[in-house]
Amino acid sequence: MSFACCVPVIECVYCLACVRWVWKKFLYTAGRESENWGLAIASEFEPVPRFCRYIIAVYEDDIRNPIWTPPGGYGIHPDWVIVKKNHEDTQGRVSPYLIYVDHENADIVVAIRGLNLAKESDFLVLLDDKLGQAEFDGGYVHNGLLKAAQWVWEAESQILRELVEKYPDYTLTFAGHSLGAGVVTLLTMLAVKNREKLGFLERKRIRCFAIAPARCVSLNLAVRYADIINSIVLQDDFLPRTTVALEHAFKSLFCFPCLMCIMCLKDTFTLEEKMLKDPRRLYAPGRLYHIIVRKPFSFANIRPIVRTAIPVDGRFEHIVLSCNMTSDHAIIRILTESQRTIDSMLERHQIAESMNFPVQQRMERQASLKEEHKAALQRAVALDVPQAYSPSAYGTFRDIEEGQDFEKPGESSLTISKKRRDSWDDLAGRLFLHR
Protein backbone atom coordinates (compact mmCIF):
# COMPACT_ATOMS: atom_id res chain seq x y z
CA MET A 1 0.00 0.00 0.00
CA SER A 2 2.76 2.37 0.96
CA PHE A 3 4.57 1.54 -2.30
CA ALA A 4 1.43 2.33 -4.32
CA CYS A 5 1.26 5.74 -2.66
CA CYS A 6 4.80 6.50 -3.84
CA VAL A 7 4.03 5.80 -7.50
CA PRO A 8 2.36 9.20 -8.19
CA VAL A 9 5.30 10.96 -6.56
CA ILE A 10 7.79 9.05 -8.73
CA GLU A 11 5.74 9.84 -11.82
CA CYS A 12 5.70 13.55 -10.95
CA VAL A 13 9.46 13.60 -10.40
CA TYR A 14 9.98 11.75 -13.69
CA CYS A 15 7.73 14.18 -15.58
CA LEU A 16 9.48 17.18 -14.05
CA ALA A 17 12.85 15.75 -15.04
CA CYS A 18 11.67 15.25 -18.62
CA VAL A 19 10.24 18.77 -18.80
CA ARG A 20 13.50 20.17 -17.43
CA TRP A 21 15.49 18.24 -20.06
CA VAL A 22 13.26 19.46 -22.90
CA TRP A 23 13.44 23.02 -21.62
CA LYS A 24 17.25 22.93 -21.41
CA LYS A 25 17.41 21.35 -24.86
CA PHE A 26 15.34 24.11 -26.41
CA LEU A 27 17.50 26.71 -24.68
CA TYR A 28 20.65 25.13 -26.10
CA THR A 29 21.83 27.37 -28.94
CA ALA A 30 24.47 26.93 -31.62
CA GLY A 31 26.75 29.67 -30.33
CA ARG A 32 27.34 27.91 -27.04
CA GLU A 33 29.93 25.45 -28.40
CA SER A 34 32.13 28.17 -29.85
CA GLU A 35 31.55 31.06 -27.47
CA ASN A 36 35.09 30.76 -26.06
CA TRP A 37 36.82 30.20 -29.41
CA GLY A 38 38.99 32.80 -31.10
CA LEU A 39 37.92 34.77 -34.17
CA ALA A 40 39.11 33.66 -37.59
CA ILE A 41 40.79 36.14 -39.91
CA ALA A 42 40.01 36.87 -43.55
CA SER A 43 43.21 35.40 -44.99
CA GLU A 44 42.52 31.91 -43.62
CA PHE A 45 38.76 31.90 -44.32
CA GLU A 46 38.96 33.55 -47.76
CA PRO A 47 39.10 30.29 -49.83
CA VAL A 48 35.81 28.91 -48.43
CA PRO A 49 33.36 30.66 -50.83
CA ARG A 50 35.60 29.77 -53.77
CA PHE A 51 35.61 26.07 -52.88
CA CYS A 52 31.83 26.16 -52.38
CA ARG A 53 31.52 27.38 -55.97
CA TYR A 54 33.77 24.59 -57.24
CA ILE A 55 31.67 22.00 -55.39
CA ILE A 56 28.43 23.37 -56.84
CA ALA A 57 30.02 23.24 -60.30
CA VAL A 58 30.22 19.45 -59.95
CA TYR A 59 26.40 19.38 -60.14
CA GLU A 60 26.55 20.74 -63.72
CA ASP A 61 26.46 18.27 -66.58
CA ASP A 62 28.21 20.77 -68.84
CA ILE A 63 30.28 23.50 -67.22
CA ARG A 64 30.47 25.41 -70.50
CA ASN A 65 26.66 25.65 -70.54
CA PRO A 66 25.75 25.89 -66.83
CA ILE A 67 22.19 25.68 -65.57
CA TRP A 68 22.54 26.15 -61.80
CA THR A 69 24.98 29.08 -61.78
CA PRO A 70 25.05 30.77 -58.33
CA PRO A 71 25.27 34.57 -57.96
CA GLY A 72 28.76 35.58 -59.04
CA GLY A 73 29.25 32.46 -61.16
CA TYR A 74 31.49 29.48 -60.55
CA GLY A 75 34.81 31.21 -61.18
CA ILE A 76 35.93 28.20 -63.21
CA HIS A 77 37.71 28.18 -66.55
CA PRO A 78 36.37 25.11 -68.39
CA ASP A 79 39.73 24.55 -70.09
CA TRP A 80 41.40 24.09 -66.69
CA VAL A 81 39.12 21.19 -65.69
CA ILE A 82 41.29 18.06 -65.94
CA VAL A 83 38.82 15.38 -64.80
CA LYS A 84 35.05 15.44 -64.25
CA LYS A 85 33.21 12.25 -63.35
CA ASN A 86 29.51 11.55 -62.74
CA HIS A 87 27.72 8.66 -61.02
CA GLU A 88 28.04 6.42 -64.06
CA ASP A 89 31.80 7.00 -64.21
CA THR A 90 32.28 6.21 -60.52
CA GLN A 91 29.92 3.19 -60.64
CA GLY A 92 28.25 4.48 -57.50
CA ARG A 93 31.43 4.04 -55.43
CA VAL A 94 31.62 7.77 -54.66
CA SER A 95 29.78 11.00 -55.39
CA PRO A 96 30.62 12.85 -58.63
CA TYR A 97 33.80 14.94 -58.50
CA LEU A 98 36.18 17.03 -60.56
CA ILE A 99 39.89 17.84 -60.62
CA TYR A 100 40.61 21.45 -61.44
CA VAL A 101 43.90 23.34 -61.82
CA ASP A 102 43.30 26.84 -60.48
CA HIS A 103 46.12 28.82 -62.06
CA GLU A 104 44.84 32.10 -60.63
CA ASN A 105 45.32 30.85 -57.06
CA ALA A 106 48.16 28.35 -57.70
CA ASP A 107 46.03 25.45 -56.53
CA ILE A 108 45.22 21.90 -57.66
CA VAL A 109 41.68 21.20 -56.45
CA VAL A 110 39.79 17.95 -56.02
CA ALA A 111 36.12 18.86 -55.38
CA ILE A 112 33.49 16.23 -54.42
CA ARG A 113 29.78 17.01 -54.22
CA GLY A 114 27.39 15.94 -51.47
CA LEU A 115 24.76 13.25 -51.20
CA ASN A 116 22.19 12.90 -53.99
CA LEU A 117 18.81 12.03 -52.47
CA ALA A 118 17.80 10.29 -55.71
CA LYS A 119 20.80 7.95 -55.75
CA GLU A 120 20.66 4.80 -53.63
CA SER A 121 24.41 4.32 -54.03
CA ASP A 122 25.11 7.52 -52.07
CA PHE A 123 22.99 6.25 -49.17
CA LEU A 124 24.80 2.93 -49.25
CA VAL A 125 28.14 4.73 -48.87
CA LEU A 126 26.84 6.75 -45.92
CA LEU A 127 25.19 3.79 -44.20
CA ASP A 128 28.16 1.45 -44.63
CA ASP A 129 29.52 1.84 -41.12
CA LYS A 130 29.48 0.02 -37.81
CA LEU A 131 30.98 1.16 -34.54
CA GLY A 132 34.72 0.45 -34.68
CA GLN A 133 34.52 -1.27 -38.08
CA ALA A 134 37.36 0.54 -39.89
CA GLU A 135 40.78 1.38 -38.41
CA PHE A 136 43.22 3.82 -39.97
CA ASP A 137 46.50 5.33 -38.79
CA GLY A 138 46.01 4.44 -35.14
CA GLY A 139 42.37 5.49 -34.97
CA TYR A 140 38.90 4.72 -36.28
CA VAL A 141 37.17 6.11 -39.37
CA HIS A 142 33.87 5.77 -41.21
CA ASN A 143 34.06 2.54 -43.21
CA GLY A 144 31.96 3.57 -46.24
CA LEU A 145 33.69 6.93 -46.62
CA LEU A 146 37.10 5.27 -46.34
CA LYS A 147 36.27 2.85 -49.18
CA ALA A 148 35.02 5.76 -51.30
CA ALA A 149 38.23 7.72 -50.63
CA GLN A 150 40.35 4.68 -51.51
CA TRP A 151 38.49 4.34 -54.82
CA VAL A 152 39.22 7.98 -55.72
CA TRP A 153 42.85 7.60 -54.63
CA GLU A 154 43.41 4.54 -56.77
CA ALA A 155 41.69 6.15 -59.75
CA GLU A 156 43.32 9.59 -59.61
CA SER A 157 46.62 9.39 -57.69
CA GLN A 158 48.65 9.10 -60.90
CA ILE A 159 47.00 12.20 -62.41
CA LEU A 160 47.52 14.10 -59.16
CA ARG A 161 51.21 13.14 -59.15
CA GLU A 162 51.64 14.40 -62.70
CA LEU A 163 49.95 17.70 -61.83
CA VAL A 164 51.98 18.14 -58.63
CA GLU A 165 55.23 17.53 -60.54
CA LYS A 166 54.15 19.80 -63.39
CA TYR A 167 53.26 22.64 -61.01
CA PRO A 168 55.75 22.34 -58.13
CA ASP A 169 54.68 25.62 -56.50
CA TYR A 170 50.96 24.78 -56.36
CA THR A 171 49.11 23.50 -53.31
CA LEU A 172 46.96 20.36 -53.42
CA THR A 173 43.51 21.01 -51.97
CA PHE A 174 40.68 18.55 -51.33
CA ALA A 175 37.23 20.13 -50.90
CA GLY A 176 33.85 18.51 -50.40
CA HIS A 177 30.37 19.03 -48.98
CA SER A 178 28.37 16.72 -46.68
CA LEU A 179 29.03 13.16 -47.90
CA GLY A 180 31.82 14.53 -50.10
CA ALA A 181 33.33 16.31 -47.09
CA GLY A 182 33.81 12.97 -45.34
CA VAL A 183 35.36 11.50 -48.48
CA VAL A 184 37.85 14.36 -48.94
CA THR A 185 38.79 14.15 -45.25
CA LEU A 186 39.86 10.53 -45.60
CA LEU A 187 41.31 11.23 -49.06
CA THR A 188 43.54 13.88 -47.49
CA MET A 189 44.69 11.43 -44.84
CA LEU A 190 45.44 8.85 -47.53
CA ALA A 191 47.48 11.43 -49.46
CA VAL A 192 49.50 12.29 -46.35
CA LYS A 193 50.15 8.62 -45.57
CA ASN A 194 51.16 7.91 -49.19
CA ARG A 195 53.12 11.03 -50.10
CA GLU A 196 55.66 8.92 -52.00
CA LYS A 197 52.95 8.33 -54.63
CA LEU A 198 52.76 12.11 -55.06
CA GLY A 199 56.50 12.52 -55.50
CA PHE A 200 57.06 13.02 -51.75
CA LEU A 201 54.87 16.13 -51.71
CA GLU A 202 55.43 18.17 -48.55
CA ARG A 203 52.69 17.85 -45.95
CA LYS A 204 52.33 21.63 -45.69
CA ARG A 205 51.32 21.77 -49.38
CA ILE A 206 48.33 19.47 -48.73
CA ARG A 207 45.13 20.86 -47.25
CA CYS A 208 41.45 20.00 -46.95
CA PHE A 209 38.24 22.01 -46.61
CA ALA A 210 35.41 19.77 -45.36
CA ILE A 211 32.20 21.79 -45.64
CA ALA A 212 29.32 20.59 -43.40
CA PRO A 213 31.05 17.23 -42.84
CA ALA A 214 29.64 14.04 -41.40
CA ARG A 215 31.35 12.64 -38.33
CA CYS A 216 33.98 10.42 -39.89
CA VAL A 217 37.16 10.18 -37.72
CA SER A 218 37.98 9.33 -34.11
CA LEU A 219 39.01 12.13 -31.78
CA ASN A 220 42.76 11.39 -31.85
CA LEU A 221 42.78 11.61 -35.68
CA ALA A 222 40.58 14.72 -35.69
CA VAL A 223 43.15 16.54 -33.55
CA ARG A 224 46.27 15.05 -35.17
CA TYR A 225 45.31 16.19 -38.68
CA ALA A 226 43.97 19.59 -37.61
CA ASP A 227 46.97 21.36 -39.15
CA ILE A 228 45.80 20.48 -42.67
CA ILE A 229 42.06 19.61 -42.37
CA ASN A 230 39.50 22.38 -41.85
CA SER A 231 35.79 21.80 -41.16
CA ILE A 232 33.29 24.54 -41.97
CA VAL A 233 30.00 24.48 -40.03
CA LEU A 234 27.17 26.98 -40.54
CA GLN A 235 25.42 27.82 -37.27
CA ASP A 236 22.79 25.11 -36.54
CA ASP A 237 23.84 22.47 -39.09
CA PHE A 238 22.73 19.07 -37.80
CA LEU A 239 25.13 16.69 -39.60
CA PRO A 240 28.43 17.50 -37.77
CA ARG A 241 26.49 17.05 -34.51
CA THR A 242 24.70 13.81 -35.43
CA THR A 243 25.99 10.64 -33.78
CA VAL A 244 23.29 8.32 -35.08
CA ALA A 245 24.47 4.74 -35.77
CA LEU A 246 23.95 5.03 -39.49
CA GLU A 247 23.88 1.34 -40.33
CA HIS A 248 20.64 1.05 -38.33
CA ALA A 249 19.08 4.35 -39.41
CA PHE A 250 16.77 2.98 -42.08
CA LYS A 251 16.41 -0.48 -40.56
CA SER A 252 14.85 0.84 -37.39
CA LEU A 253 11.18 0.40 -36.57
CA PHE A 254 11.12 4.10 -35.78
CA CYS A 255 11.21 6.89 -38.32
CA PHE A 256 14.56 8.63 -38.83
CA PRO A 257 13.62 11.85 -36.90
CA CYS A 258 12.46 9.73 -33.96
CA LEU A 259 15.70 7.75 -34.05
CA MET A 260 17.71 10.98 -34.04
CA CYS A 261 15.75 12.22 -31.01
CA ILE A 262 16.37 8.94 -29.15
CA MET A 263 20.11 9.05 -29.91
CA CYS A 264 20.19 12.72 -28.93
CA LEU A 265 18.55 11.83 -25.61
CA LYS A 266 21.06 9.03 -25.08
CA ASP A 267 24.03 11.31 -25.80
CA THR A 268 22.67 13.97 -23.46
CA PHE A 269 22.72 11.57 -20.52
CA THR A 270 26.12 10.11 -21.43
CA LEU A 271 28.94 11.59 -19.39
CA GLU A 272 31.55 13.48 -21.41
CA GLU A 273 34.33 11.47 -19.76
CA LYS A 274 32.76 8.29 -21.11
CA MET A 275 32.52 9.81 -24.60
CA LEU A 276 36.19 10.77 -24.58
CA LYS A 277 37.24 7.32 -23.40
CA ASP A 278 35.49 5.55 -26.31
CA PRO A 279 38.11 5.31 -29.10
CA ARG A 280 35.48 4.27 -31.67
CA ARG A 281 33.33 7.39 -31.34
CA LEU A 282 33.53 9.53 -34.48
CA TYR A 283 33.79 13.32 -34.67
CA ALA A 284 33.85 16.16 -37.17
CA PRO A 285 37.43 16.33 -38.50
CA GLY A 286 40.26 18.81 -38.03
CA ARG A 287 40.15 22.48 -37.14
CA LEU A 288 36.58 23.79 -36.81
CA TYR A 289 35.29 27.05 -38.28
CA HIS A 290 31.86 27.95 -36.89
CA ILE A 291 29.94 30.59 -38.87
CA ILE A 292 27.50 32.54 -36.66
CA VAL A 293 24.87 34.48 -38.65
CA ARG A 294 21.86 34.67 -36.27
CA LYS A 295 21.13 35.44 -32.68
CA PRO A 296 19.43 32.74 -30.60
CA PHE A 297 15.63 32.63 -31.00
CA SER A 298 15.76 35.18 -33.78
CA PHE A 299 15.12 34.92 -37.52
CA ALA A 300 16.95 38.15 -38.29
CA ASN A 301 20.50 37.91 -39.62
CA ILE A 302 23.28 39.70 -37.79
CA ARG A 303 26.70 40.79 -38.90
CA PRO A 304 28.34 37.38 -39.35
CA ILE A 305 31.43 36.24 -37.51
CA VAL A 306 33.57 33.09 -37.71
CA ARG A 307 35.02 31.47 -34.61
CA THR A 308 37.73 28.86 -34.90
CA ALA A 309 39.48 26.37 -32.62
CA ILE A 310 40.76 22.82 -32.37
CA PRO A 311 38.50 21.65 -29.53
CA VAL A 312 39.07 18.34 -27.82
CA ASP A 313 36.27 18.23 -25.25
CA GLY A 314 32.90 19.71 -26.20
CA ARG A 315 33.42 19.11 -29.91
CA PHE A 316 29.90 19.68 -31.36
CA GLU A 317 28.38 17.10 -29.05
CA HIS A 318 24.72 18.24 -29.00
CA ILE A 319 22.15 18.73 -31.74
CA VAL A 320 20.62 22.21 -31.79
CA LEU A 321 16.82 22.11 -32.03
CA SER A 322 16.23 24.84 -34.58
CA CYS A 323 14.08 25.45 -37.65
CA ASN A 324 17.35 26.12 -39.51
CA MET A 325 19.14 22.90 -38.58
CA THR A 326 18.57 21.40 -42.05
CA SER A 327 18.66 24.56 -44.18
CA ASP A 328 22.05 25.46 -42.68
CA HIS A 329 23.37 22.26 -44.24
CA ALA A 330 22.64 23.32 -47.84
CA ILE A 331 25.75 24.14 -49.89
CA ILE A 332 24.13 27.16 -51.57
CA ARG A 333 23.27 28.65 -48.17
CA ILE A 334 26.79 28.03 -46.90
CA LEU A 335 28.12 29.77 -50.02
CA THR A 336 25.86 32.78 -49.44
CA GLU A 337 26.70 33.13 -45.75
CA SER A 338 30.43 32.50 -46.15
CA GLN A 339 30.61 35.14 -48.89
CA ARG A 340 28.71 37.57 -46.67
CA THR A 341 31.11 36.72 -43.86
CA ILE A 342 34.17 37.41 -46.01
CA ASP A 343 32.71 40.75 -47.14
CA SER A 344 32.13 41.65 -43.49
CA MET A 345 35.69 40.62 -42.57
CA LEU A 346 37.17 42.71 -45.35
CA GLU A 347 35.16 45.69 -44.28
CA ARG A 348 36.01 45.18 -40.64
CA HIS A 349 39.74 44.80 -41.18
CA GLN A 350 39.92 47.34 -44.02
CA ILE A 351 41.77 45.05 -46.39
CA ALA A 352 39.48 45.38 -49.41
CA GLU A 353 42.40 46.23 -51.69
CA SER A 354 44.50 43.19 -50.83
CA MET A 355 43.69 39.73 -49.51
CA ASN A 356 47.26 39.25 -48.24
CA PHE A 357 48.31 40.25 -44.76
CA PRO A 358 51.76 41.83 -44.27
CA VAL A 359 54.45 39.15 -44.22
CA GLN A 360 55.30 39.59 -40.54
CA GLN A 361 51.65 39.52 -39.47
CA ARG A 362 50.96 36.44 -41.61
CA MET A 363 53.97 34.63 -40.12
CA GLU A 364 52.78 35.46 -36.61
CA ARG A 365 49.32 34.08 -37.42
CA GLN A 366 50.80 30.86 -38.83
CA ALA A 367 52.92 30.48 -35.71
CA SER A 368 49.86 30.93 -33.48
CA LEU A 369 47.96 28.25 -35.44
CA LYS A 370 50.85 25.84 -34.95
CA GLU A 371 50.96 26.56 -31.24
CA GLU A 372 47.21 26.02 -31.00
CA HIS A 373 47.54 22.66 -32.76
CA LYS A 374 50.35 21.64 -30.41
CA ALA A 375 48.23 22.67 -27.41
CA ALA A 376 45.29 20.62 -28.72
CA LEU A 377 47.50 17.54 -29.03
CA GLN A 378 48.71 18.01 -25.46
CA ARG A 379 45.13 18.57 -24.27
CA ALA A 380 44.07 15.26 -25.86
CA VAL A 381 46.84 13.46 -23.98
CA ALA A 382 45.89 15.20 -20.72
CA LEU A 383 42.29 14.00 -21.12
CA ASP A 384 43.51 10.42 -21.73
CA VAL A 385 41.97 10.30 -25.20
CA PRO A 386 42.77 6.80 -26.50
CA GLN A 387 45.76 6.64 -28.89
CA ALA A 388 46.42 10.38 -28.60
CA TYR A 389 50.11 11.28 -28.75
CA SER A 390 51.70 14.60 -27.94
CA PRO A 391 54.62 16.07 -29.90
CA SER A 392 58.02 15.46 -28.37
CA ALA A 393 59.56 18.15 -26.22
CA TYR A 394 62.58 18.01 -28.53
CA GLY A 395 62.67 19.54 -31.98
CA THR A 396 60.35 22.06 -33.58
CA PHE A 397 56.68 21.77 -34.45
CA ARG A 398 57.68 21.35 -38.08
CA ASP A 399 59.20 18.00 -37.15
CA ILE A 400 55.66 16.62 -36.88
CA GLU A 401 55.10 17.03 -40.61
CA GLU A 402 58.54 15.56 -41.32
CA GLY A 403 57.56 12.36 -39.53
CA GLN A 404 58.76 13.03 -35.98
CA ASP A 405 57.81 10.38 -33.44
CA PHE A 406 55.15 11.19 -30.88
CA GLU A 407 55.54 10.45 -27.19
CA LYS A 408 53.54 7.27 -26.81
CA PRO A 409 51.94 6.25 -23.53
CA GLY A 410 54.53 4.73 -21.27
CA GLU A 411 57.45 6.30 -23.13
CA SER A 412 58.95 9.39 -21.49
CA SER A 413 60.98 12.17 -23.04
CA LEU A 414 64.04 10.76 -21.26
CA THR A 415 63.54 7.41 -23.01
CA ILE A 416 63.27 9.11 -26.40
CA SER A 417 66.36 11.19 -25.67
CA LYS A 418 68.30 8.02 -24.73
CA LYS A 419 67.22 6.34 -27.98
CA ARG A 420 68.46 9.31 -29.98
CA ARG A 421 71.76 9.37 -28.10
CA ASP A 422 72.22 5.64 -28.69
CA SER A 423 71.48 6.11 -32.40
CA TRP A 424 74.07 8.89 -32.58
CA ASP A 425 76.64 6.74 -30.76
CA ASP A 426 76.02 3.89 -33.19
CA LEU A 427 76.45 6.22 -36.15
CA ALA A 428 79.69 7.65 -34.75
CA GLY A 429 81.00 4.16 -34.06
CA ARG A 430 80.34 3.02 -37.62
CA LEU A 431 82.05 6.12 -39.04
CA PHE A 432 85.22 5.52 -36.96
CA LEU A 433 85.27 1.81 -37.81
CA HIS A 434 85.40 2.63 -41.52
CA ARG A 435 88.49 4.75 -41.05
mmCIF file with all atom_site columns, C-alpha atoms in Angstrom, residues 126-131 244-256 259 263:
data_model
loop_
_atom_site.group_PDB
_atom_site.id
_atom_site.type_symbol
_atom_site.label_atom_id
_atom_site.label_alt_id
_atom_site.label_comp_id
_atom_site.label_asym_id
_atom_site.label_entity_id
_atom_site.label_seq_id
_atom_site.pdbx_PDB_ins_code
_atom_site.Cartn_x
_atom_site.Cartn_y
_atom_site.Cartn_z
_atom_site.occupancy
_atom_site.B_iso_or_equiv
_atom_site.pdbx_formal_charge
_atom_site.auth_seq_id
_atom_site.auth_comp_id
_atom_site.auth_asym_id
_atom_site.auth_atom_id
_atom_site.pdbx_PDB_model_num
ATOM 1  C CA . LEU A 1 126 ? 26.839 6.755  -45.924 1.00 0.00 ? 126 LEU A CA 1
ATOM 2  C CA . LEU A 1 127 ? 25.186 3.786  -44.202 1.00 0.00 ? 127 LEU A CA 1
ATOM 3  C CA . ASP A 1 128 ? 28.163 1.449  -44.628 1.00 0.00 ? 128 ASP A CA 1
ATOM 4  C CA . ASP A 1 129 ? 29.521 1.838  -41.116 1.00 0.00 ? 129 ASP A CA 1
ATOM 5  C CA . LYS A 1 130 ? 29.475 0.022  -37.805 1.00 0.00 ? 130 LYS A CA 1
ATOM 6  C CA . LEU A 1 131 ? 30.977 1.164  -34.542 1.00 0.00 ? 131 LEU A CA 1
ATOM 7  C CA . VAL A 1 244 ? 23.295 8.317  -35.078 1.00 0.00 ? 244 VAL A CA 1
ATOM 8  C CA . ALA A 1 245 ? 24.469 4.739  -35.769 1.00 0.00 ? 245 ALA A CA 1
ATOM 9  C CA . LEU A 1 246 ? 23.948 5.025  -39.490 1.00 0.00 ? 246 LEU A CA 1
ATOM 10 C CA . GLU A 1 247 ? 23.879 1.341  -40.326 1.00 0.00 ? 247 GLU A CA 1
ATOM 11 C CA . HIS A 1 248 ? 20.645 1.053  -38.330 1.00 0.00 ? 248 HIS A CA 1
ATOM 12 C CA . ALA A 1 249 ? 19.084 4.349  -39.409 1.00 0.00 ? 249 ALA A CA 1
ATOM 13 C CA . PHE A 1 250 ? 16.775 2.983  -42.082 1.00 0.00 ? 250 PHE A CA 1
ATOM 14 C CA . LYS A 1 251 ? 16.414 -0.482 -40.564 1.00 0.00 ? 251 LYS A CA 1
ATOM 15 C CA . SER A 1 252 ? 14.852 0.840  -37.394 1.00 0.00 ? 252 SER A CA 1
ATOM 16 C CA . LEU A 1 253 ? 11.177 0.398  -36.565 1.00 0.00 ? 253 LEU A CA 1
ATOM 17 C CA . PHE A 1 254 ? 11.125 4.104  -35.784 1.00 0.00 ? 254 PHE A CA 1
ATOM 18 C CA . CYS A 1 255 ? 11.213 6.894  -38.321 1.00 0.00 ? 255 CYS A CA 1
ATOM 19 C CA . PHE A 1 256 ? 14.558 8.634  -38.834 1.00 0.00 ? 256 PHE A CA 1
ATOM 20 C CA . LEU A 1 259 ? 15.702 7.752  -34.055 1.00 0.00 ? 259 LEU A CA 1
ATOM 21 C CA . MET A 1 263 ? 20.106 9.048  -29.907 1.00 0.00 ? 263 MET A CA 1
#
